[in-house]
PDB file of C-alpha atoms in Angstrom:
ATOM      1  CA  UNK N  24      24.572   9.625 -21.700  1.00  0.00           C
ATOM      2  CA  UNK N  25      27.987  11.008 -20.957  1.00  0.00           C
ATOM      3  CA  UNK N  26      29.729  14.179 -19.857  1.00  0.00           C
ATOM      4  CA  UNK N  27      33.118  12.890 -21.008  1.00  0.00           C
ATOM      5  CA  UNK N  28      34.788  10.114 -22.965  1.00  0.00           C
ATOM      6  CA  UNK N  29      37.792   9.058 -24.973  1.00  0.00           C
ATOM      7  CA  UNK N  30      38.994   6.915 -27.837  1.00  0.00           C
ATOM      8  CA  UNK N  31      42.493   5.515 -28.266  1.00  0.00           C
ATOM      9  CA  UNK N  32      44.836   3.431 -30.333  1.00  0.00           C
ATOM     10  CA  UNK N  33      48.177   1.750 -29.695  1.00  0.00           C
ATOM     11  CA  UNK N  34      51.308   1.711 -31.809  1.00  0.00           C
ATOM     12  CA  UNK N  35      53.282  -1.481 -31.238  1.00  0.00           C
ATOM     13  CA  UNK N  36      56.921  -1.407 -32.274  1.00  0.00           C
ATOM     14  CA  UNK N  37      60.301  -1.316 -30.567  1.00  0.00           C
ATOM     15  CA  UNK N  38      59.058   1.593 -28.454  1.00  0.00           C
ATOM     16  CA  UNK N  39      55.310   1.066 -28.088  1.00  0.00           C
ATOM     17  CA  UNK N  40      52.958   3.912 -27.264  1.00  0.00           C
ATOM     18  CA  UNK N  41      49.297   4.679 -26.706  1.00  0.00           C
ATOM     19  CA  UNK N  42      47.520   7.807 -27.918  1.00  0.00           C
ATOM     20  CA  UNK N  43      44.135   9.037 -26.720  1.00  0.00           C
ATOM     21  CA  UNK N  44      41.621  11.678 -27.668  1.00  0.00           C
ATOM     22  CA  UNK N  45      39.855  12.782 -24.487  1.00  0.00           C
ATOM     23  CA  UNK N  46      36.823  15.035 -24.330  1.00  0.00           C
ATOM     24  CA  UNK N  47      34.524  16.477 -21.690  1.00  0.00           C
ATOM     25  CA  UNK N  48      31.575  18.872 -21.584  1.00  0.00           C
ATOM     26  CA  UNK N  49      32.560  21.990 -19.642  1.00  0.00           C
ATOM     27  CA  UNK N  50      29.337  23.959 -20.170  1.00  0.00           C
ATOM     28  CA  UNK N  51      25.890  23.743 -21.720  1.00  0.00           C
ATOM     29  CA  UNK N  52      23.675  26.691 -22.700  1.00  0.00           C
ATOM     30  CA  UNK N  53      19.983  25.877 -23.330  1.00  0.00           C
ATOM     31  CA  UNK N  54      19.361  29.232 -25.014  1.00  0.00           C
ATOM     32  CA  UNK N  55      21.786  28.522 -27.868  1.00  0.00           C
ATOM     33  CA  UNK N  56      21.311  24.741 -27.549  1.00  0.00           C
ATOM     34  CA  UNK N  57      25.030  24.020 -27.472  1.00  0.00           C
ATOM     35  CA  UNK N  58      27.727  22.313 -25.426  1.00  0.00           C
ATOM     36  CA  UNK N  59      31.298  23.508 -25.115  1.00  0.00           C
ATOM     37  CA  UNK N  60      33.648  20.544 -25.499  1.00  0.00           C
ATOM     38  CA  UNK N  61      37.145  20.586 -24.104  1.00  0.00           C
ATOM     39  CA  UNK N  62      39.404  18.094 -25.907  1.00  0.00           C
ATOM     40  CA  UNK N  63      42.975  16.909 -25.565  1.00  0.00           C
ATOM     41  CA  UNK N  64      45.238  14.503 -27.394  1.00  0.00           C
ATOM     42  CA  UNK N  65      47.619  12.635 -25.082  1.00  0.00           C
ATOM     43  CA  UNK N  66      50.337  10.069 -25.476  1.00  0.00           C
ATOM     44  CA  UNK N  67      52.146   7.723 -23.133  1.00  0.00           C
ATOM     45  CA  UNK N  68      54.836   5.108 -23.373  1.00  0.00           C
ATOM     46  CA  UNK N  69      54.065   1.445 -22.882  1.00  0.00           C
ATOM     47  CA  UNK N  70      57.156   0.491 -20.981  1.00  0.00           C
ATOM     48  CA  UNK N  71      60.198   2.765 -20.780  1.00  0.00           C
ATOM     49  CA  UNK N  72      60.047   6.472 -21.513  1.00  0.00           C
ATOM     50  CA  UNK N  73      61.298   7.632 -24.908  1.00  0.00           C
ATOM     51  CA  UNK N  74      61.260  10.597 -27.240  1.00  0.00           C
ATOM     52  CA  UNK N  75      58.782  10.474 -30.101  1.00  0.00           C
ATOM     53  CA  UNK N  76      58.667  12.620 -33.211  1.00  0.00           C
ATOM     54  CA  UNK N  77      55.105  13.912 -33.729  1.00  0.00           C
ATOM     55  CA  UNK N  78      54.588  15.023 -37.312  1.00  0.00           C
ATOM     56  CA  UNK N  79      50.777  15.143 -37.521  1.00  0.00           C
ATOM     57  CA  UNK N  80      47.740  15.376 -35.219  1.00  0.00           C
ATOM     58  CA  UNK N  81      44.210  15.721 -36.595  1.00  0.00           C
ATOM     59  CA  UNK N  82      41.081  16.007 -34.453  1.00  0.00           C
ATOM     60  CA  UNK N  83      37.525  15.689 -35.776  1.00  0.00           C
ATOM     61  CA  UNK N  84      34.516  16.582 -33.620  1.00  0.00           C
ATOM     62  CA  UNK N  85      30.934  16.350 -34.846  1.00  0.00           C
ATOM     63  CA  UNK N  86      32.080  15.998 -38.442  1.00  0.00           C
ATOM     64  CA  UNK N  87      34.309  19.085 -38.299  1.00  0.00           C
ATOM     65  CA  UNK N  88      38.094  19.255 -38.442  1.00  0.00           C
ATOM     66  CA  UNK N  89      38.860  21.210 -35.280  1.00  0.00           C
ATOM     67  CA  UNK N  90      42.634  20.793 -35.286  1.00  0.00           C
ATOM     68  CA  UNK N  91      45.324  19.831 -37.812  1.00  0.00           C
ATOM     69  CA  UNK N  92      49.012  20.034 -36.941  1.00  0.00           C
ATOM     70  CA  UNK N  93      50.924  21.866 -39.626  1.00  0.00           C
ATOM     71  CA  UNK N  94      54.086  20.313 -40.992  1.00  0.00           C
ATOM     72  CA  UNK N  95      56.066  23.300 -39.760  1.00  0.00           C
ATOM     73  CA  UNK N  96      54.783  22.630 -36.221  1.00  0.00           C
ATOM     74  CA  UNK N  97      56.120  19.071 -35.948  1.00  0.00           C
ATOM     75  CA  UNK N  98      57.702  18.492 -32.562  1.00  0.00           C
ATOM     76  CA  UNK N  99      59.460  16.031 -30.318  1.00  0.00           C
ATOM     77  CA  UNK N 100      57.490  14.717 -27.353  1.00  0.00           C
ATOM     78  CA  UNK N 101      58.871  12.840 -24.381  1.00  0.00           C
ATOM     79  CA  UNK N 102      56.445  10.013 -23.677  1.00  0.00           C
ATOM     80  CA  UNK N 103      56.450   8.553 -20.175  1.00  0.00           C
ATOM     81  CA  UNK N 104      54.271   5.923 -18.568  1.00  0.00           C
ATOM     82  CA  UNK N 105      51.906   8.737 -17.541  1.00  0.00           C
ATOM     83  CA  UNK N 106      49.714  10.567 -20.037  1.00  0.00           C
ATOM     84  CA  UNK N 107      51.372  13.589 -21.621  1.00  0.00           C
ATOM     85  CA  UNK N 108      49.138  16.210 -23.256  1.00  0.00           C
ATOM     86  CA  UNK N 109      50.272  16.842 -26.804  1.00  0.00           C
ATOM     87  CA  UNK N 110      47.549  19.256 -27.965  1.00  0.00           C
ATOM     88  CA  UNK N 111      44.278  20.563 -26.531  1.00  0.00           C
ATOM     89  CA  UNK N 112      41.476  22.947 -27.333  1.00  0.00           C
ATOM     90  CA  UNK N 113      37.763  23.712 -27.138  1.00  0.00           C
ATOM     91  CA  UNK N 114      34.915  23.357 -29.594  1.00  0.00           C
ATOM     92  CA  UNK N 115      31.214  24.268 -29.450  1.00  0.00           C
ATOM     93  CA  UNK N 116      28.819  21.519 -30.521  1.00  0.00           C
ATOM     94  CA  UNK N 117      25.209  22.321 -31.442  1.00  0.00           C
ATOM     95  CA  UNK N 118      22.569  19.871 -30.223  1.00  0.00           C
ATOM     96  CA  UNK N 119      19.367  18.701 -31.878  1.00  0.00           C
ATOM     97  CA  UNK N 120      16.275  20.827 -31.294  1.00  0.00           C
ATOM     98  CA  UNK N 121      15.115  18.538 -28.481  1.00  0.00           C
ATOM     99  CA  UNK N 122      18.471  18.910 -26.704  1.00  0.00           C
ATOM    100  CA  UNK N 123      19.876  15.479 -27.609  1.00  0.00           C
ATOM    101  CA  UNK N 124      23.230  14.954 -29.289  1.00  0.00           C
ATOM    102  CA  UNK N 125      25.291  12.010 -30.510  1.00  0.00           C
ATOM    103  CA  UNK N 126      28.913  13.130 -30.684  1.00  0.00           C
ATOM    104  CA  UNK N 127      31.086  11.438 -33.285  1.00  0.00           C
ATOM    105  CA  UNK N 128      34.755  12.099 -32.667  1.00  0.00           C
ATOM    106  CA  UNK N 129      37.994  10.832 -34.183  1.00  0.00           C
ATOM    107  CA  UNK N 130      41.677  11.624 -34.291  1.00  0.00           C
ATOM    108  CA  UNK N 131      44.842  10.705 -36.113  1.00  0.00           C
ATOM    109  CA  UNK N 132      48.428  10.855 -34.883  1.00  0.00           C
ATOM    110  CA  UNK N 133      51.584  10.269 -36.893  1.00  0.00           C
ATOM    111  CA  UNK N 134      54.420   9.420 -34.519  1.00  0.00           C
ATOM    112  CA  UNK N 135      57.890   8.315 -35.652  1.00  0.00           C
ATOM    113  CA  UNK N 136      56.495   7.860 -39.142  1.00  0.00           C
ATOM    114  CA  UNK N 137      53.727   5.500 -38.009  1.00  0.00           C
ATOM    115  CA  UNK N 138      50.109   6.604 -38.375  1.00  0.00           C
ATOM    116  CA  UNK N 139      47.241   5.541 -36.164  1.00  0.00           C
ATOM    117  CA  UNK N 140      43.655   6.656 -35.804  1.00  0.00           C
ATOM    118  CA  UNK N 141      40.476   5.900 -33.893  1.00  0.00           C
ATOM    119  CA  UNK N 142      36.797   6.886 -34.116  1.00  0.00           C
ATOM    120  CA  UNK N 143      33.956   6.660 -31.638  1.00  0.00           C
ATOM    121  CA  UNK N 144      30.399   7.932 -31.137  1.00  0.00           C
ATOM    122  CA  UNK N 145      28.850   8.721 -27.754  1.00  0.00           C
ATOM    123  CA  UNK N 146      25.674  10.412 -26.582  1.00  0.00           C
ATOM    124  CA  UNK N 147      26.277  13.682 -24.783  1.00  0.00           C
ATOM    125  CA  UNK N 148      24.158  14.599 -21.778  1.00  0.00           C
ATOM    126  CA  UNK N 149      20.894  16.072 -23.019  1.00  0.00           C
ATOM    127  CA  UNK N 150      20.386  19.812 -22.662  1.00  0.00           C
ATOM    128  CA  UNK N 151      17.187  20.500 -20.742  1.00  0.00           C
ATOM    129  CA  UNK N 152      15.306  22.768 -23.128  1.00  0.00           C
ATOM    130  CA  UNK N 153      11.909  22.370 -21.504  1.00  0.00           C
ATOM    131  CA  UNK N 154      10.226  25.729 -21.047  1.00  0.00           C
ATOM    132  CA  UNK N 155       9.720  27.221 -17.612  1.00  0.00           C
ATOM    133  CA  UNK N 156       6.382  28.574 -16.409  1.00  0.00           C
ATOM    134  CA  UNK N 157       5.287  31.080 -13.763  1.00  0.00           C
ATOM    135  CA  UNK N 158       1.990  32.683 -12.810  1.00  0.00           C
ATOM    136  CA  UNK N 159       0.706  35.504 -10.672  1.00  0.00           C
ATOM    137  CA  UNK N 160      -1.149  35.063  -7.382  1.00  0.00           C
ATOM    138  CA  UNK N 161      -4.849  35.881  -7.686  1.00  0.00           C
ATOM    139  CA  UNK N 162      -8.139  34.993  -6.038  1.00  0.00           C
ATOM    140  CA  UNK N 163      -9.950  31.775  -6.830  1.00  0.00           C
ATOM    141  CA  UNK N 164     -12.456  32.613  -9.548  1.00  0.00           C
ATOM    142  CA  UNK N 165     -10.021  35.070 -11.161  1.00  0.00           C
ATOM    143  CA  UNK N 166      -7.577  34.658 -14.043  1.00  0.00           C
ATOM    144  CA  UNK N 167      -3.856  34.545 -13.242  1.00  0.00           C
ATOM    145  CA  UNK N 168      -1.290  35.773 -15.721  1.00  0.00           C
ATOM    146  CA  UNK N 169       0.625  32.688 -16.865  1.00  0.00           C
ATOM    147  CA  UNK N 170       4.024  33.291 -18.461  1.00  0.00           C
ATOM    148  CA  UNK N 171       5.873  30.625 -20.497  1.00  0.00           C
ATOM    149  CA  UNK N 172       9.586  31.122 -21.147  1.00  0.00           C
ATOM    150  CA  UNK N 173      10.682  28.962 -24.067  1.00  0.00           C
ATOM    151  CA  UNK N 174      13.944  28.356 -25.918  1.00  0.00           C
ATOM    152  CA  UNK N 175      12.569  27.778 -29.411  1.00  0.00           C
ATOM    153  CA  UNK N 176       9.699  29.446 -31.254  1.00  0.00           C
ATOM    154  CA  UNK N 177       8.704  26.050 -32.688  1.00  0.00           C
ATOM    155  CA  UNK N 178       7.938  24.657 -29.236  1.00  0.00           C
ATOM    156  CA  UNK N 179       4.343  24.235 -28.078  1.00  0.00           C
ATOM    157  CA  UNK N 180       3.122  23.694 -24.554  1.00  0.00           C
ATOM    158  CA  UNK N 181       0.445  21.762 -22.732  1.00  0.00           C
ATOM    159  CA  UNK N 182      -0.452  23.310 -19.385  1.00  0.00           C
ATOM    160  CA  UNK N 183      -2.293  21.641 -16.527  1.00  0.00           C
ATOM    161  CA  UNK N 184      -2.691  22.123 -12.784  1.00  0.00           C
ATOM    162  CA  UNK N 185      -3.163  20.262  -9.535  1.00  0.00           C
ATOM    163  CA  UNK N 186      -4.558  21.831  -6.362  1.00  0.00           C
ATOM    164  CA  UNK N 187      -5.229  20.439  -2.899  1.00  0.00           C
ATOM    165  CA  UNK N 188      -3.915  17.496  -0.925  1.00  0.00           C
ATOM    166  CA  UNK N 189      -4.489  13.809  -0.302  1.00  0.00           C
ATOM    167  CA  UNK N 190      -6.586  14.386   2.802  1.00  0.00           C
ATOM    168  CA  UNK N 191      -9.132  16.814   1.390  1.00  0.00           C
ATOM    169  CA  UNK N 192      -8.821  15.922  -2.269  1.00  0.00           C
ATOM    170  CA  UNK N 193      -6.668  16.822  -5.248  1.00  0.00           C
ATOM    171  CA  UNK N 194      -8.286  18.793  -8.054  1.00  0.00           C
ATOM    172  CA  UNK N 195      -6.708  18.578 -11.512  1.00  0.00           C
ATOM    173  CA  UNK N 196      -7.469  20.146 -14.844  1.00  0.00           C
ATOM    174  CA  UNK N 197      -6.038  21.276 -18.169  1.00  0.00           C
ATOM    175  CA  UNK N 198      -5.412  24.877 -19.113  1.00  0.00           C
ATOM    176  CA  UNK N 199      -4.151  24.600 -22.694  1.00  0.00           C
ATOM    177  CA  UNK N 200      -3.238  21.873 -25.190  1.00  0.00           C
ATOM    178  CA  UNK N 201      -0.109  22.378 -27.338  1.00  0.00           C
ATOM    179  CA  UNK N 202      -0.484  26.135 -27.353  1.00  0.00           C
ATOM    180  CA  UNK N 203       1.961  28.463 -29.097  1.00  0.00           C
ATOM    181  CA  UNK N 204       1.161  31.275 -26.669  1.00  0.00           C
ATOM    182  CA  UNK N 205       3.804  32.518 -24.269  1.00  0.00           C
ATOM    183  CA  UNK N 206       1.275  34.339 -22.083  1.00  0.00           C
ATOM    184  CA  UNK N 207      -2.198  33.216 -21.009  1.00  0.00           C
ATOM    185  CA  UNK N 208      -4.608  35.615 -19.311  1.00  0.00           C
ATOM    186  CA  UNK N 209      -8.027  34.095 -19.939  1.00  0.00           C
ATOM    187  CA  UNK N 210      -8.030  30.985 -17.749  1.00  0.00           C
ATOM    188  CA  UNK N 211      -9.868  31.301 -14.418  1.00  0.00           C
ATOM    189  CA  UNK N 212      -8.982  29.277 -11.339  1.00  0.00           C
ATOM    190  CA  UNK N 213     -12.114  27.144 -10.814  1.00  0.00           C
ATOM    191  CA  UNK N 214     -14.252  27.684  -7.730  1.00  0.00           C
ATOM    192  CA  UNK N 215     -13.954  23.952  -6.991  1.00  0.00           C
ATOM    193  CA  UNK N 216     -10.623  24.920  -5.380  1.00  0.00           C
ATOM    194  CA  UNK N 217     -12.663  26.044  -2.372  1.00  0.00           C
ATOM    195  CA  UNK N 218     -13.638  22.447  -1.713  1.00  0.00           C
ATOM    196  CA  UNK N 219     -10.120  21.504  -0.630  1.00  0.00           C
ATOM    197  CA  UNK N 220      -9.444  24.588   1.535  1.00  0.00           C
ATOM    198  CA  UNK N 221     -12.605  24.702   3.690  1.00  0.00           C
ATOM    199  CA  UNK N 222     -10.749  26.123   6.691  1.00  0.00           C
ATOM    200  CA  UNK N 223      -8.244  28.385   4.989  1.00  0.00           C
ATOM    201  CA  UNK N 224      -8.187  31.618   3.023  1.00  0.00           C
ATOM    202  CA  UNK N 225      -5.338  30.452   0.785  1.00  0.00           C
ATOM    203  CA  UNK N 226      -4.063  27.296  -0.885  1.00  0.00           C
ATOM    204  CA  UNK N 227      -1.178  26.095  -3.014  1.00  0.00           C
ATOM    205  CA  UNK N 228      -1.099  24.082  -6.211  1.00  0.00           C
ATOM    206  CA  UNK N 229       1.262  22.990  -8.947  1.00  0.00           C
ATOM    207  CA  UNK N 230       1.351  24.280 -12.498  1.00  0.00           C
ATOM    208  CA  UNK N 231       2.711  21.737 -15.008  1.00  0.00           C
ATOM    209  CA  UNK N 232       4.217  22.806 -18.346  1.00  0.00           C
ATOM    210  CA  UNK N 233       4.944  20.115 -20.945  1.00  0.00           C
ATOM    211  CA  UNK N 234       7.165  21.300 -23.810  1.00  0.00           C
ATOM    212  CA  UNK N 235       6.745  19.715 -27.251  1.00  0.00           C
ATOM    213  CA  UNK N 236       8.642  19.912 -30.513  1.00  0.00           C
ATOM    214  CA  UNK N 237       6.057  18.542 -32.900  1.00  0.00           C
ATOM    215  CA  UNK N 238       4.919  15.329 -31.214  1.00  0.00           C
ATOM    216  CA  UNK N 239       8.182  14.915 -29.287  1.00  0.00           C
ATOM    217  CA  UNK N 240       7.988  15.688 -25.583  1.00  0.00           C
ATOM    218  CA  UNK N 241      11.050  17.777 -24.722  1.00  0.00           C
ATOM    219  CA  UNK N 242      10.408  17.800 -20.983  1.00  0.00           C
ATOM    220  CA  UNK N 243       8.159  18.982 -18.168  1.00  0.00           C
ATOM    221  CA  UNK N 244       8.684  21.716 -15.597  1.00  0.00           C
ATOM    222  CA  UNK N 245       6.594  22.683 -12.595  1.00  0.00           C
ATOM    223  CA  UNK N 246       5.726  25.853 -10.712  1.00  0.00           C
ATOM    224  CA  UNK N 247       4.122  26.119  -7.281  1.00  0.00           C
ATOM    225  CA  UNK N 248       1.359  28.700  -7.288  1.00  0.00           C
ATOM    226  CA  UNK N 249      -0.842  30.255  -4.623  1.00  0.00           C
ATOM    227  CA  UNK N 250      -4.556  30.935  -4.988  1.00  0.00           C
ATOM    228  CA  UNK N 251      -6.440  33.000  -2.435  1.00  0.00           C
ATOM    229  CA  UNK N 252     -10.032  32.911  -1.323  1.00  0.00           C
ATOM    230  CA  UNK N 253     -12.097  35.900  -2.427  1.00  0.00           C
ATOM    231  CA  UNK N 254     -13.400  36.759   0.999  1.00  0.00           C
ATOM    232  CA  UNK N 255     -16.026  39.182  -0.293  1.00  0.00           C
ATOM    233  CA  UNK N 256     -17.407  36.602  -2.707  1.00  0.00           C
ATOM    234  CA  UNK N 257     -17.273  33.945   0.017  1.00  0.00           C
ATOM    235  CA  UNK N 258     -19.430  35.796   2.527  1.00  0.00           C
ATOM    236  CA  UNK N 259     -22.412  33.665   3.562  1.00  0.00           C
ATOM    237  CA  UNK N 260     -25.894  34.803   2.624  1.00  0.00           C
ATOM    238  CA  UNK N 261     -28.525  35.620   5.282  1.00  0.00           C
ATOM    239  CA  UNK N 262     -32.229  35.320   4.636  1.00  0.00           C
ATOM    240  CA  UNK N 263     -33.810  35.445   8.093  1.00  0.00           C
ATOM    241  CA  UNK N 264     -37.507  35.024   8.800  1.00  0.00           C
ATOM    242  CA  UNK N 265     -39.300  36.518  11.818  1.00  0.00           C
ATOM    243  CA  UNK N 266     -42.791  35.661  12.952  1.00  0.00           C
ATOM    244  CA  UNK N 267     -44.781  36.363  16.093  1.00  0.00           C
ATOM    245  CA  UNK N 268     -45.368  33.141  18.035  1.00  0.00           C
ATOM    246  CA  UNK N 269     -47.397  34.744  20.855  1.00  0.00           C
ATOM    247  CA  UNK N 270     -51.030  33.725  20.208  1.00  0.00           C
ATOM    248  CA  UNK N 271     -52.382  36.653  22.261  1.00  0.00           C
ATOM    249  CA  UNK N 272     -50.622  39.333  20.210  1.00  0.00           C
ATOM    250  CA  UNK N 273     -51.423  37.502  16.986  1.00  0.00           C
ATOM    251  CA  UNK N 274     -55.091  37.685  17.924  1.00  0.00           C
ATOM    252  CA  UNK N 275     -54.702  41.418  18.447  1.00  0.00           C
ATOM    253  CA  UNK N 276     -52.953  42.102  15.128  1.00  0.00           C
ATOM    254  CA  UNK N 277     -54.421  39.287  13.081  1.00  0.00           C
ATOM    255  CA  UNK N 278     -51.029  38.884  11.394  1.00  0.00           C
ATOM    256  CA  UNK N 279     -48.077  36.823  12.644  1.00  0.00           C
ATOM    257  CA  UNK N 280     -45.772  38.997  10.543  1.00  0.00           C
ATOM    258  CA  UNK N 281     -46.497  41.951  12.833  1.00  0.00           C
ATOM    259  CA  UNK N 282     -44.903  42.381  16.249  1.00  0.00           C
ATOM    260  CA  UNK N 283     -46.110  44.320  19.265  1.00  0.00           C
ATOM    261  CA  UNK N 284     -43.300  45.886  21.246  1.00  0.00           C
ATOM    262  CA  UNK N 285     -42.781  44.482  24.742  1.00  0.00           C
ATOM    263  CA  UNK N 286     -45.368  41.745  24.179  1.00  0.00           C
ATOM    264  CA  UNK N 287     -44.681  39.678  21.051  1.00  0.00           C
ATOM    265  CA  UNK N 288     -42.349  36.694  21.012  1.00  0.00           C
ATOM    266  CA  UNK N 289     -40.253  36.692  17.831  1.00  0.00           C
ATOM    267  CA  UNK N 290     -39.711  33.203  16.452  1.00  0.00           C
ATOM    268  CA  UNK N 291     -36.625  33.495  14.229  1.00  0.00           C
ATOM    269  CA  UNK N 292     -34.874  31.339  11.639  1.00  0.00           C
ATOM    270  CA  UNK N 293     -31.548  32.889  10.587  1.00  0.00           C
ATOM    271  CA  UNK N 294     -31.251  30.926   7.314  1.00  0.00           C
ATOM    272  CA  UNK N 295     -27.480  31.406   6.941  1.00  0.00           C
ATOM    273  CA  UNK N 296     -26.108  29.738   3.813  1.00  0.00           C
ATOM    274  CA  UNK N 297     -22.371  29.284   3.177  1.00  0.00           C
ATOM    275  CA  UNK N 298     -20.768  29.615  -0.258  1.00  0.00           C
ATOM    276  CA  UNK N 299     -18.159  27.641  -2.139  1.00  0.00           C
ATOM    277  CA  UNK N 300     -18.007  24.486  -0.025  1.00  0.00           C
ATOM    278  CA  UNK N 301     -17.560  26.387   3.246  1.00  0.00           C
ATOM    279  CA  UNK N 302     -19.452  25.687   6.468  1.00  0.00           C
ATOM    280  CA  UNK N 303     -21.164  28.019   8.877  1.00  0.00           C
ATOM    281  CA  UNK N 304     -19.105  28.078  12.077  1.00  0.00           C
ATOM    282  CA  UNK N 305     -21.107  30.643  14.029  1.00  0.00           C
ATOM    283  CA  UNK N 306     -24.310  32.689  13.753  1.00  0.00           C
ATOM    284  CA  UNK N 307     -26.260  35.106  15.861  1.00  0.00           C
ATOM    285  CA  UNK N 308     -29.654  36.808  15.990  1.00  0.00           C
ATOM    286  CA  UNK N 309     -30.122  39.776  18.329  1.00  0.00           C
ATOM    287  CA  UNK N 310     -32.775  42.264  19.322  1.00  0.00           C
ATOM    288  CA  UNK N 311     -31.826  44.758  21.984  1.00  0.00           C
ATOM    289  CA  UNK N 312     -29.861  42.903  24.643  1.00  0.00           C
ATOM    290  CA  UNK N 313     -31.472  39.548  23.881  1.00  0.00           C
ATOM    291  CA  UNK N 314     -29.862  37.157  21.398  1.00  0.00           C
ATOM    292  CA  UNK N 315     -29.284  33.521  20.519  1.00  0.00           C
ATOM    293  CA  UNK N 316     -26.515  31.732  18.570  1.00  0.00           C
ATOM    294  CA  UNK N 317     -28.350  28.779  17.083  1.00  0.00           C
ATOM    295  CA  UNK N 318     -29.906  28.490  13.591  1.00  0.00           C
ATOM    296  CA  UNK N 319     -33.378  29.013  15.090  1.00  0.00           C
ATOM    297  CA  UNK N 320     -34.615  30.527  18.306  1.00  0.00           C
ATOM    298  CA  UNK N 321     -37.051  32.899  19.942  1.00  0.00           C
ATOM    299  CA  UNK N 322     -36.751  36.306  21.586  1.00  0.00           C
ATOM    300  CA  UNK N 323     -39.586  37.386  23.838  1.00  0.00           C
ATOM    301  CA  UNK N 324     -40.679  40.798  25.116  1.00  0.00           C
ATOM    302  CA  UNK N 325     -39.392  42.605  22.059  1.00  0.00           C
ATOM    303  CA  UNK N 326     -37.701  45.795  23.203  1.00  0.00           C
ATOM    304  CA  UNK N 327     -36.121  47.256  20.064  1.00  0.00           C
ATOM    305  CA  UNK N 328     -37.565  48.139  16.711  1.00  0.00           C
ATOM    306  CA  UNK N 329     -34.915  46.242  14.740  1.00  0.00           C
ATOM    307  CA  UNK N 330     -33.043  42.945  14.639  1.00  0.00           C
ATOM    308  CA  UNK N 331     -29.427  42.208  13.658  1.00  0.00           C
ATOM    309  CA  UNK N 332     -28.104  38.970  12.188  1.00  0.00           C
ATOM    310  CA  UNK N 333     -24.542  37.663  11.810  1.00  0.00           C
ATOM    311  CA  UNK N 334     -22.972  34.560  10.312  1.00  0.00           C
ATOM    312  CA  UNK N 335     -19.343  33.438   9.903  1.00  0.00           C
TER     313      UNK N 335
END
């Protein structure tokens, strides 16, 4: 692909000369799918400088006549061994829907009564027409708002994601296949995301947007998104059990589920369960001033009428 080019021809006679049609892309606009071409016709002497009578210049770009020198505008040009610009201008070329473009260009010059012409075709740099994508930041287990900005209503998009890292794992999935939608609100970040952020309340991933025109892939763009842990939903569950393990007080009550203040020994299992691939990092059972920080334990000489339990 090219951003510029030229074609040329040479007139060989007593005073030989070379003429060129030069072009270059000076701007590209994806929205209108077009390139602005700046062109110039130049001439130079092969050998000594001389004056040449230019009676016609025609320039064709992309099958269109973009310049034709009128007979009344014929002029004398001094040709030196350096290129001299004879005529120049700009022309807007429309690309194919997928952003590609083969530019056919040609020109004719009549100098000192001798006509010459040249034609060439080159591929212009492709215009990147792949749609961009963004999304809002939401909690894992919630639906982000995904926005697709496209350049053509005929484009469709396949959306996918990747979340995590090489160390803890990389989770991938597909959101939509060749959709015509420009906004998606009904896809929920999967709770499997929690598996790769066990020690964090937030994580980053990549949203991939493939743009298609029919079955032709126009291009792919990416967007880095953030997904947060829903800390309320991630709270561990606690299902503690308490039983009297003092045989004397059990004999008095006949029920290990009953405790006698100041005498019973409470045998406790905290039963803390984490959610969403997390781990329990600390836990605590307490009655009065007595407590322990292991999954199971015992508190003797019960002083208070209630127990408290914590887990992180």
